[in-house]
Coordinates of C-alpha atoms and ligand atoms in Angstrom, one line a residue:
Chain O
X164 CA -1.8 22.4 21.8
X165 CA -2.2 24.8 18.9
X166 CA -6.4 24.3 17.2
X167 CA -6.4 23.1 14.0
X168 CA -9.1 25.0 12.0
X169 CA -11.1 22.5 9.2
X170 CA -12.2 24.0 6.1
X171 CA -13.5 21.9 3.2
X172 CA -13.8 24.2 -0.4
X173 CA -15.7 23.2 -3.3
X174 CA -13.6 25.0 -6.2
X175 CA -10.3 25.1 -6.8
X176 CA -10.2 28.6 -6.2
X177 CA -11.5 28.3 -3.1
X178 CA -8.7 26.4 -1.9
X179 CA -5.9 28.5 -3.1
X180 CA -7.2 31.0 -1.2
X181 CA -7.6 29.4 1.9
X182 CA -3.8 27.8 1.7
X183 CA -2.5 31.3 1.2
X184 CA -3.1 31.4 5.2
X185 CA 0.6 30.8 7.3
X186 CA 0.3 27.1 8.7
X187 CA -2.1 25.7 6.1
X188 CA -2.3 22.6 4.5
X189 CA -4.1 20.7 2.3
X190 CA -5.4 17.4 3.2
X191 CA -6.8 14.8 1.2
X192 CA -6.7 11.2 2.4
X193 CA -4.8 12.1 5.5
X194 CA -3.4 8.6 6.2
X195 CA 0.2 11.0 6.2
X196 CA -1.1 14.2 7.2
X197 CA -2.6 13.3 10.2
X198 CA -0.4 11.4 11.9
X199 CA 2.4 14.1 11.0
X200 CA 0.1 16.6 12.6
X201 CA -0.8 14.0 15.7
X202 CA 2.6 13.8 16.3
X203 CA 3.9 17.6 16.0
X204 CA 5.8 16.7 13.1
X205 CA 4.3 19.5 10.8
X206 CA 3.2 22.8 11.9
X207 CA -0.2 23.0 11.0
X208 CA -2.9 25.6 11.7
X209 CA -5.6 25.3 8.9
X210 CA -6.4 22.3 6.9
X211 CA -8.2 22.2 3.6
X212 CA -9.6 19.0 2.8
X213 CA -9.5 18.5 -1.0
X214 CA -12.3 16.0 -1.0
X215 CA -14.9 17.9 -2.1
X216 CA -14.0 19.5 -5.1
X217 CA -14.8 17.4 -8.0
X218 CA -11.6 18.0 -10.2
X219 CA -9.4 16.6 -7.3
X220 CA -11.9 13.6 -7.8
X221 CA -12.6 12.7 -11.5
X222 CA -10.8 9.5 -12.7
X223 CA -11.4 10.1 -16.3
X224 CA -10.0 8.7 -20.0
X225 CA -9.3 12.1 -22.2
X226 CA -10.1 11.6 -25.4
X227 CA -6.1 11.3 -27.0
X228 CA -6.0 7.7 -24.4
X229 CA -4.8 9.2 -21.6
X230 CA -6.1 9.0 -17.9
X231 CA -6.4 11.8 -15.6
X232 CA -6.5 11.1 -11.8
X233 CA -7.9 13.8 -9.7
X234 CA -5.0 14.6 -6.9
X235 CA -7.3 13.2 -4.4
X236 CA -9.2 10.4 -5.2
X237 CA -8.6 7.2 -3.8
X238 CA -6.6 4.1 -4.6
X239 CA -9.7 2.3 -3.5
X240 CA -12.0 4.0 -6.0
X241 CA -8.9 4.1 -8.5
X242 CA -9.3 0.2 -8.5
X243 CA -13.0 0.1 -8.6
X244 CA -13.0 1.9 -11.9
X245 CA -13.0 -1.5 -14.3
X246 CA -11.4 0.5 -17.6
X247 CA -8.5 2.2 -15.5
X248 CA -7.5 -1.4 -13.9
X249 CA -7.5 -2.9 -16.5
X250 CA -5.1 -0.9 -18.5
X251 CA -3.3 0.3 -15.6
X252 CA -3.2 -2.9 -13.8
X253 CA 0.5 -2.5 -12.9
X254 CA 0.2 1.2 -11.7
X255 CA -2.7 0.3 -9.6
X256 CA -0.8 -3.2 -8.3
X257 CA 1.9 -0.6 -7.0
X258 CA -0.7 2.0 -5.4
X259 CA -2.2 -1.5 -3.9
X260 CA 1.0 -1.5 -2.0
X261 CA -0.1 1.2 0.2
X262 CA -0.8 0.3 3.6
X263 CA -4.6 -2.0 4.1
X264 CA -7.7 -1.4 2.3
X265 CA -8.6 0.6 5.5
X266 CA -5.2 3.4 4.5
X267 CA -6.3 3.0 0.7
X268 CA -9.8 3.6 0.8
X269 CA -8.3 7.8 2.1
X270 CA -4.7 7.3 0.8
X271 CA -5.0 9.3 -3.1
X272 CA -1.6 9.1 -5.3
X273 CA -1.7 13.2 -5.4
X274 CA -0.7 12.8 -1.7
X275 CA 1.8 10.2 -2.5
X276 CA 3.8 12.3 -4.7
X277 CA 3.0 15.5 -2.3
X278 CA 4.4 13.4 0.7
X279 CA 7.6 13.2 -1.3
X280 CA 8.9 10.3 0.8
X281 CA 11.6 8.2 -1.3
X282 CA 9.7 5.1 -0.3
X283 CA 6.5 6.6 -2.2
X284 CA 5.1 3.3 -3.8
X285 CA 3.1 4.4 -6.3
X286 CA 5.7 7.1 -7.5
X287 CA 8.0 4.9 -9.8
X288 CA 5.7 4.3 -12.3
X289 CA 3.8 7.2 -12.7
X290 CA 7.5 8.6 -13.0
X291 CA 8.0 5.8 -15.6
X292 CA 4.7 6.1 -17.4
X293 CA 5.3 9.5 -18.2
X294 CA 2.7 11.0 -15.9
X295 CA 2.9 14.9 -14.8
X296 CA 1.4 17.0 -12.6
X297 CA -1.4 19.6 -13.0
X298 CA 0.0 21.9 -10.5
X299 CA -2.6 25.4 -9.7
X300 CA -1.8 28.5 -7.5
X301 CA -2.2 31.8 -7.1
X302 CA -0.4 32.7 -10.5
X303 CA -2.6 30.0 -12.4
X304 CA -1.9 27.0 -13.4
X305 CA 1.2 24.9 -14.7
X306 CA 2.0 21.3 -15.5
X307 CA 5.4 19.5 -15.0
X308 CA 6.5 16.0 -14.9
X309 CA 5.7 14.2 -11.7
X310 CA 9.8 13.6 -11.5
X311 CA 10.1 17.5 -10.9
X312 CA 7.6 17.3 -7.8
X313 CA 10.0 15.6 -5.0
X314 CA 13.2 17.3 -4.1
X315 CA 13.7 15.5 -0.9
X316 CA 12.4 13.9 1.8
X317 CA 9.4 15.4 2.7
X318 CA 10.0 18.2 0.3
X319 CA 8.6 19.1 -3.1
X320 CA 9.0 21.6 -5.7
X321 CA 5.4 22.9 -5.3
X322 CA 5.2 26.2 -3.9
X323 CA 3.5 26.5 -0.2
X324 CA 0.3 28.2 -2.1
X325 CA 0.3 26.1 -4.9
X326 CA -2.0 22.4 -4.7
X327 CA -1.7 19.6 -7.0
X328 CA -5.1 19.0 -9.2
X329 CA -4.4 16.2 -11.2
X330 CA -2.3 13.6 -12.1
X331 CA -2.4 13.1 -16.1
X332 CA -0.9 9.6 -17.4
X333 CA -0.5 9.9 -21.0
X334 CA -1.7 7.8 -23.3
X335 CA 0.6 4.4 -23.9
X336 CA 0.7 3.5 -27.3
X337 CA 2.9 0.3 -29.1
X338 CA 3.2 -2.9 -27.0
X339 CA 4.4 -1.9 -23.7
X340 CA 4.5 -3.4 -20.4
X341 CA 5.2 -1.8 -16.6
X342 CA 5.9 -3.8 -13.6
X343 CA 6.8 -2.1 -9.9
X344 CA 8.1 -4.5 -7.5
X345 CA 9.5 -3.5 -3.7
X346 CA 11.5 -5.4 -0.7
X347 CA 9.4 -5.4 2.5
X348 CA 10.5 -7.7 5.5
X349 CA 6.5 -8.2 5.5
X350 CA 4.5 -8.6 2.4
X351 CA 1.8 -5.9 3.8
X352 CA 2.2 -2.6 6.3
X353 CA 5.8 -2.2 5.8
X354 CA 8.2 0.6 4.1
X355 CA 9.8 -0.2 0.9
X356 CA 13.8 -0.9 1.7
X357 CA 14.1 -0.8 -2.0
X358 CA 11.6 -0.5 -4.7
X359 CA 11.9 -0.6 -8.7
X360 CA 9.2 0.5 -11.6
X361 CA 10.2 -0.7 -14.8
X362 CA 8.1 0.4 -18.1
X363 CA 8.9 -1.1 -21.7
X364 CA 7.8 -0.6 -25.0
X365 CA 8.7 -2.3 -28.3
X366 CA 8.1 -2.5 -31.6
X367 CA 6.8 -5.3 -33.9
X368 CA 10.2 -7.3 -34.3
X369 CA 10.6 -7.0 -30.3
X370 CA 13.3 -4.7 -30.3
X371 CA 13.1 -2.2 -27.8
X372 CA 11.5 1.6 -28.6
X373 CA 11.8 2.9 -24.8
X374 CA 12.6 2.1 -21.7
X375 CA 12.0 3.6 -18.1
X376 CA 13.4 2.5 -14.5
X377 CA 12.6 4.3 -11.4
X378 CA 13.9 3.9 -8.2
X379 CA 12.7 3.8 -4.6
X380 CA 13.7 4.2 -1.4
X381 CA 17.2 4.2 -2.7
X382 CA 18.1 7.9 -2.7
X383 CA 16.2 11.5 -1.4
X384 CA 13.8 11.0 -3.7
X385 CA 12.1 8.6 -6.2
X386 CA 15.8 7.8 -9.0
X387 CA 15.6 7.8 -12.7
X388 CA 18.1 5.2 -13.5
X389 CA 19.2 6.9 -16.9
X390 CA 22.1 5.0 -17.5
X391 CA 20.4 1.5 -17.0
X392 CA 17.6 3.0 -19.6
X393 CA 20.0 4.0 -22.5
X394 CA 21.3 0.6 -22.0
X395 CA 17.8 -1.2 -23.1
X396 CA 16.9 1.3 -25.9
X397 CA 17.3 -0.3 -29.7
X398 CA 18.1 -3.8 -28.3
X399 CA 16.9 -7.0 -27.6
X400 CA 15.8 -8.2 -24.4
X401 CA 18.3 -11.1 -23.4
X402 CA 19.3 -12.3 -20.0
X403 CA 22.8 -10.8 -20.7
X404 CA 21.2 -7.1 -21.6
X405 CA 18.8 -7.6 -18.5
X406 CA 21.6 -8.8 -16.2
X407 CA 23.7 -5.4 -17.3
X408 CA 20.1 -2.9 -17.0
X409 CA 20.4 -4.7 -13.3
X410 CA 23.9 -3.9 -12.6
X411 CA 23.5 -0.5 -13.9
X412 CA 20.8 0.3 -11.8
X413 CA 22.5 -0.9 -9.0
X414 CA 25.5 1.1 -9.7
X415 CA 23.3 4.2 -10.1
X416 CA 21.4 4.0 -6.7
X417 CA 22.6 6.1 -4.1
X418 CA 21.3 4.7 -0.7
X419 CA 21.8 5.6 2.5
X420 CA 22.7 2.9 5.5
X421 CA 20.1 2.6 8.1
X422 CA 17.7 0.2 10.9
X423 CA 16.2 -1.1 7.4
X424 CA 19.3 -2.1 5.4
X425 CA 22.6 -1.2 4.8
X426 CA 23.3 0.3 1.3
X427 CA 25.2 -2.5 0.2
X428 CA 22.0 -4.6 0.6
X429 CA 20.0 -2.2 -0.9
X430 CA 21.8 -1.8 -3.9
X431 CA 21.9 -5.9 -4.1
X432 CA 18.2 -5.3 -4.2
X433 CA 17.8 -2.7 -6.7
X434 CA 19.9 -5.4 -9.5
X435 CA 17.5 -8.0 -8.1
X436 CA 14.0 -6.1 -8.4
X437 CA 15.5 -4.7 -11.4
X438 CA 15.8 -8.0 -13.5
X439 CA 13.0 -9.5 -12.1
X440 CA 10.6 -6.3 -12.8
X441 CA 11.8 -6.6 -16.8
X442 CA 11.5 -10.5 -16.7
X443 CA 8.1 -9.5 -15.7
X444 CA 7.7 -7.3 -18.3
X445 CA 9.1 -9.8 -21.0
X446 CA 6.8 -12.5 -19.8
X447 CA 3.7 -9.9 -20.5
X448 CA 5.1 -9.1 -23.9
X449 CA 4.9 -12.8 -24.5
X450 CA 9.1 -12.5 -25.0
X451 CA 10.5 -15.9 -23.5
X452 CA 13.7 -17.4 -23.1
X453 CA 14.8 -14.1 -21.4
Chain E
X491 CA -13.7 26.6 18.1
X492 CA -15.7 23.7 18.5
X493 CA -17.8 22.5 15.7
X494 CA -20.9 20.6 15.2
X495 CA -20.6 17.3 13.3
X496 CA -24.0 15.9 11.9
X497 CA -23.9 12.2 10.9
X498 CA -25.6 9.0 10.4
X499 CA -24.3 6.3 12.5
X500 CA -25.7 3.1 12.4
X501 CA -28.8 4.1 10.8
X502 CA -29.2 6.8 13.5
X503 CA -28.8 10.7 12.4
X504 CA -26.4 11.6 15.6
X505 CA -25.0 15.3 16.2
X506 CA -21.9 16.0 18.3
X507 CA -19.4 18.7 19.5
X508 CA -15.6 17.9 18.1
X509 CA -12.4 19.8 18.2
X510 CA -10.6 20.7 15.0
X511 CA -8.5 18.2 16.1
X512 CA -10.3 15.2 17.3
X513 CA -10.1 12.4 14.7
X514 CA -13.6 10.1 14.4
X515 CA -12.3 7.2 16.7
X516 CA -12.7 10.2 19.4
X517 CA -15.9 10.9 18.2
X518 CA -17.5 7.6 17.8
X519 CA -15.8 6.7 21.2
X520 CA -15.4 9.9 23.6
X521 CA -18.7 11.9 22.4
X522 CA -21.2 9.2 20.8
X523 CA -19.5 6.6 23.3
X524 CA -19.5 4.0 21.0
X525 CA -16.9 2.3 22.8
X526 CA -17.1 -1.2 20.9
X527 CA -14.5 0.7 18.3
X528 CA -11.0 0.1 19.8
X529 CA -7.7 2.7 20.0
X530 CA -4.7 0.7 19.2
X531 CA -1.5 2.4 17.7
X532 CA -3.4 5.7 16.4
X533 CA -1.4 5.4 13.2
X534 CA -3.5 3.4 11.0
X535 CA -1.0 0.2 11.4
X536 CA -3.5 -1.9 13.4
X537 CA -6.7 -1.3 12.3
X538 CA -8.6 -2.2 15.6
X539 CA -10.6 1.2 14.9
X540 CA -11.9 0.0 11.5
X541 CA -15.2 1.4 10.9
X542 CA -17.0 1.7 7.7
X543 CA -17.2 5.6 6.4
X544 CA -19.9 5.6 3.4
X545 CA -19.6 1.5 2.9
X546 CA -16.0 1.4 3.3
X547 CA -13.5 0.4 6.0
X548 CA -11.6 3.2 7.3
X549 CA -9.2 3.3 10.7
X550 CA -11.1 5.7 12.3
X551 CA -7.9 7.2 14.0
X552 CA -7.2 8.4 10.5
X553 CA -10.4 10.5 10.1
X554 CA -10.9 13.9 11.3
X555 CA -14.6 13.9 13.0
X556 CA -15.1 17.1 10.7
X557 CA -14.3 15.1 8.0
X558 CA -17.3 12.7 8.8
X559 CA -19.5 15.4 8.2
X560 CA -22.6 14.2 6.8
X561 CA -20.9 10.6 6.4
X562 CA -23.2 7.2 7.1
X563 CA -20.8 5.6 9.6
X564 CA -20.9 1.6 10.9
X565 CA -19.2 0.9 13.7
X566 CA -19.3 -2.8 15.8
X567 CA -22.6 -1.6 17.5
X568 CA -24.5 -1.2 14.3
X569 CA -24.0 -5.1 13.4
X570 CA -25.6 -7.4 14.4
X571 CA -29.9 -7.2 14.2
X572 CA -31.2 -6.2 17.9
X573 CA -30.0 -9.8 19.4
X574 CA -29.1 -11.4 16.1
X575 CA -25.4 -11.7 15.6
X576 CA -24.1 -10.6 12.4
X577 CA -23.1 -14.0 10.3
X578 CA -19.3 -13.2 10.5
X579 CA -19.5 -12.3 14.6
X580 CA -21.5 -16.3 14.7
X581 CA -18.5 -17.9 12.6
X582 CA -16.0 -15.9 14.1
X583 CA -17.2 -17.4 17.6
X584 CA -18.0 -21.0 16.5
X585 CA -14.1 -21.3 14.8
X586 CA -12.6 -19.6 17.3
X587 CA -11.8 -16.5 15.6
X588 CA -11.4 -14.3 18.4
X589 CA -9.7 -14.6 21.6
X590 CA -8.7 -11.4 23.7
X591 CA -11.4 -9.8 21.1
X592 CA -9.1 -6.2 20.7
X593 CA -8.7 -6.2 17.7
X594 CA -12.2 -8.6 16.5
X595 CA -14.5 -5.0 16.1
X596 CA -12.2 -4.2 13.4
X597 CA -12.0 -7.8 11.9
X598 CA -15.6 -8.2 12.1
X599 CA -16.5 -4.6 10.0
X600 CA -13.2 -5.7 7.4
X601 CA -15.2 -8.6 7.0
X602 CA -18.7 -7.5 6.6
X603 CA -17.1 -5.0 3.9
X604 CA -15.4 -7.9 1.8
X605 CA -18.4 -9.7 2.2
X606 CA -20.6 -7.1 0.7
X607 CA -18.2 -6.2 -1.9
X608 CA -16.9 -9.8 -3.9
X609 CA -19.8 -12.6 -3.8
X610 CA -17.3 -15.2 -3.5
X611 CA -13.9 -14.2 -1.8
X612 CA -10.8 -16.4 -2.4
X613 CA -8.3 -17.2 0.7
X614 CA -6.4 -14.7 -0.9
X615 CA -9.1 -11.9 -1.0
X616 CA -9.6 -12.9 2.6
X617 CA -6.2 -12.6 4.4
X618 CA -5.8 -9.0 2.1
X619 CA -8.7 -7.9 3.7
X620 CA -7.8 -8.3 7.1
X621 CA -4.2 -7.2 6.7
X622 CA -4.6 -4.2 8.0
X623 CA -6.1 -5.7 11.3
X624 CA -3.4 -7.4 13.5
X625 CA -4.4 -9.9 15.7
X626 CA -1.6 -11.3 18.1
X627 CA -3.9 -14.4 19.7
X628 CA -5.2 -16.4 16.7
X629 CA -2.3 -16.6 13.6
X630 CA -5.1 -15.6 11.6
X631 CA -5.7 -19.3 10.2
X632 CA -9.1 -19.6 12.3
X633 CA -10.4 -15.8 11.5
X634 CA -9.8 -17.5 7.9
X635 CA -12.0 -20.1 8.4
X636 CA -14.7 -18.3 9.5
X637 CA -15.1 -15.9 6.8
X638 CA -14.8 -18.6 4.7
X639 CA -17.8 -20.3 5.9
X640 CA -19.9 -16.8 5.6
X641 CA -19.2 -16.7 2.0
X642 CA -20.1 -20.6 1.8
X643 CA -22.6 -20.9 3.7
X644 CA -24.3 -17.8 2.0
X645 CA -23.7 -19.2 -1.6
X646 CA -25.1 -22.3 -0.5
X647 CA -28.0 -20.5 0.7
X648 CA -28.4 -18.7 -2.6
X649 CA -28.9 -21.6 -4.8
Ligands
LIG1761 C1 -0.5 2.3 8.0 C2 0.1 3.0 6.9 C3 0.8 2.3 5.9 C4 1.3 3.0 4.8 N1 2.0 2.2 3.9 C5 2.5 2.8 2.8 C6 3.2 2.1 1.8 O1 3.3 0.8 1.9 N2 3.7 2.7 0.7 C7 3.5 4.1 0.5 O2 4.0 4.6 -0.5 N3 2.9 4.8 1.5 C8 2.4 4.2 2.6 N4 1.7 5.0 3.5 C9 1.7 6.4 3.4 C10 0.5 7.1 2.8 O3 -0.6 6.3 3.0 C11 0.7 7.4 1.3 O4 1.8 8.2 1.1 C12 -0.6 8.0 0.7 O5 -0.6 7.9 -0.7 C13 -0.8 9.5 1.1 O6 -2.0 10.0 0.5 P1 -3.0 10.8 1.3 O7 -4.1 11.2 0.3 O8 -3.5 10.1 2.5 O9 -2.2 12.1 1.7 P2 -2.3 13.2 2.9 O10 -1.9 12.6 4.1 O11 -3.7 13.8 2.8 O12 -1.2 14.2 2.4 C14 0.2 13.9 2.3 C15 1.0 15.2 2.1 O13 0.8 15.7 0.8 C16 0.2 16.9 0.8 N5 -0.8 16.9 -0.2 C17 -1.8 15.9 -0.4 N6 -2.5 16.2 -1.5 C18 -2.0 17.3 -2.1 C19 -2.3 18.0 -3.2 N7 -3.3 17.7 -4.0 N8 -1.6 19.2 -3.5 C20 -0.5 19.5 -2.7 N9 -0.2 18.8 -1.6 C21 -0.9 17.7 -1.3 C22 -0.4 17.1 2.2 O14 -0.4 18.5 2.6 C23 0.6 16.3 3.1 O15 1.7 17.1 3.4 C24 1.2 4.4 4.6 C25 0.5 5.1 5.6 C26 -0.1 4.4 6.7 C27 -0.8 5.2 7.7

């Protein structure tokens, strides 16, 4: 069996570096990593835990509203940070989804989004939030939206010396509410079949200023459903306007048939999560009769 | 290349010899032989390798030993007080919590975590908890029960 060198930097730098060797890899929970690399699914010579650099750890409020998550912090210390859950209390129901307490006290959302699998739980909403990626390598650094990291399964945009830093969720202004919900045979340790992250946002009267819904496990990778968004924007929520958001979602999934569902099924789910994430969001907005 | 991991485990500073590759179940097990802290799957599905890393429960087959450098780890041994069981191994044994006992290291550390974490843990904080440690004898209901006397018992205690 090939040896698998451990290296743990302290700067960002230091990490670049090291990932410029062939066969490296950065690890930060490693609740995918290494069970990929137990099982000789990745090719791995070198791994660079993350852990100890502090930017890939700071949870921190910027000073516009915003939060920004460092790539490999924890869901478990996401959720012990009182101000974050208690604005983010959707986003962090979603990362909650993830495995035990035992996977989220390792598993970080940087290696969520990194894993690129279309299952990714957490993913819909920071997609739907707005959320993008601080993104450094050997050239410097960039930042694109955390839509742009995935390009398949188990592939991402980032190049093989480039590490994700932080995840930056903007700030949310207006009346808004986000919801994430998924289809699981069982309610804990199980894949997604389908998922759907819904954010809204309106204005005084109620009508709607903007609308996101994100799909999971319904295509190669995490699924804007543009169409189904358009349709919300300027309107009124209404169990008619919800019911068409549904079906338009469900129209714009493309899934794949396999031992978890067919795609007819999991379209049937995407119009189901799909109405009952934006009832969920009504009923937070205080907007009833919908 | 080999590489020396220094740790506290249990309240003990330990030192030991692990492969790039070994993950801290081997450690605690193969080199520290800990053996109290159970294999199961070795992909973090059934948590009978739960051991607490810095405080918090962690499959141990999901840890690289190098990663565990410098780390305080707790496994089943470092429990109970000498030949005073832990509260939640008494309860779990009075209501019958534990049957083949496979997966009851793992319960048992879950529990001691919760436990230290919320003061007084709802049936829901409970069975989320141990969700991530699969027990095939008891349905759960009983391993309920007695966690749910701990956190009684101990509030009853406190006033
Ligand atoms: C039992 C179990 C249950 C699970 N259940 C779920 C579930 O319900 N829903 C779900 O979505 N996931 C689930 N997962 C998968 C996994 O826990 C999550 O995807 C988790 O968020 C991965 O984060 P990590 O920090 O452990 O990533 P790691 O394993 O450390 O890394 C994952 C991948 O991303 C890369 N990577 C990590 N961080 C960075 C970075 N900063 N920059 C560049 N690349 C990076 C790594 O090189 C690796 O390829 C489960 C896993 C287990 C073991």
């Amino acid at each position: 069996m090939q040896e698998l060198h451990y290296s743990r930097p302290t700067t960002v730098a230091d990490a670049v570096v090291a990932l410029a060797r062939p066969d490296a890899r950065v690890l930060a929970g490693g609740t995918d990593l290494i069970v990929q690399v137990r099982e000789n699914r990745r090719q791995v010579a070198h791994v660079i835990d993350l852990k100890r650099i502090p930017e890939l750890n700071a949870i921190t409020r910027q000073a516009d509203g915003g939060w920004r998550i460092g790539a490999a912090a924890s869901v478990g210390r996401l959720g012990r940070d009182a101000a974050f859950a208690a604005e983010h209390h959707a986003l962090l129901d979603s990362a909650r989804l993830i495995g035990s307490l035992q996977i989220q006290n390792r598993a970080s959302l940087g290696g969520n989004v990194c894993n690129a699998a279309p299952s990714a739980d957490a993913v819909p909403l920071l997609i739907c939030l707005g959320a993008r990626g601080v993104v450094a390598g050997p050239g410097g650094r960039r930042t694109l939206p955390i839509v742009e990291i995935a390009t398949g399964p188990g592939r991402s945009s980032l190049a093989a010396a480039e590490i994700l830093v932080a995840i930056v969720v903007p700030a949310q202004t207006g009346r808004w509410a986000a919801k994430y919900l998924r289809f699981t045979p069982r309610r804990e340790m199980d894949i997604a079949i389908a998922g759907v992250g819904v954010w809204l946002q309106l204005d005084q009267q109620s009508a709607i200023t903007g609308a996101a819904i994100t799909l999971a496990s319904v295509a190669p990778t995490p699924l804007v459903a543009a169409a189904a968004q358009t349709l919300l924007v300027g309107e009124r929520l209404s169990p008619k306007l919800i019911a068409a958001a549904a079906q338009s979602a469900a129209d714009e999934a493309r899934p794949i048939s396999d031992t978890r569902g067919s795609a007819d099924y999991r379209r049937q789910l995407v119009a189901v999560l799909t109405r009952r994430a934006l009832e969920a969001c009504a009923g937070e907005l205080g907007i009833h009769g919908t | 290349m080999k590489i020396v991991v220094t740790l506290d485990v249990n309240g003990e500073p330990r030192q030991a010899l692990a492969d790039g590759r070994d993950t801290l179940l081997q450690l605690v097990r193969d080199q520290l032989g800990l053996t109290g802290t159970k294999e199961g799957c070795s992909n973090g599905n059934c948590g009978a390798c739960t051991v607490l890393l810095d405080g918090e429960p962690v499959c141990a087959c999901l840890v690289l030993a190098a990663e565990a450098q410098g780390a305080h780890v707790t496994t089943i041994e470092g429990v109970a007080v000498g030949n005073a069981l832990h509260p939640v191994q008494a309860a779990l044994i009075k209501f019958g919590g534990t049957q083949c006992g496979f997966c009851t290291p793992g319960v048992v550390l879950s529990a001691v975590a919760l436990l230290d974490r919320v003061a007084v843990p709802s049936d829901a904080d409970i069975r989320y908890a141990i969700a991530g440690n699969i027990c095939r004898c008891t349905g759960y209901g009983k391993i309920v029960e007695a966690i749910q006397a701990v956190a009684t018992s101990r509030q009853e205690a406190s006033r």
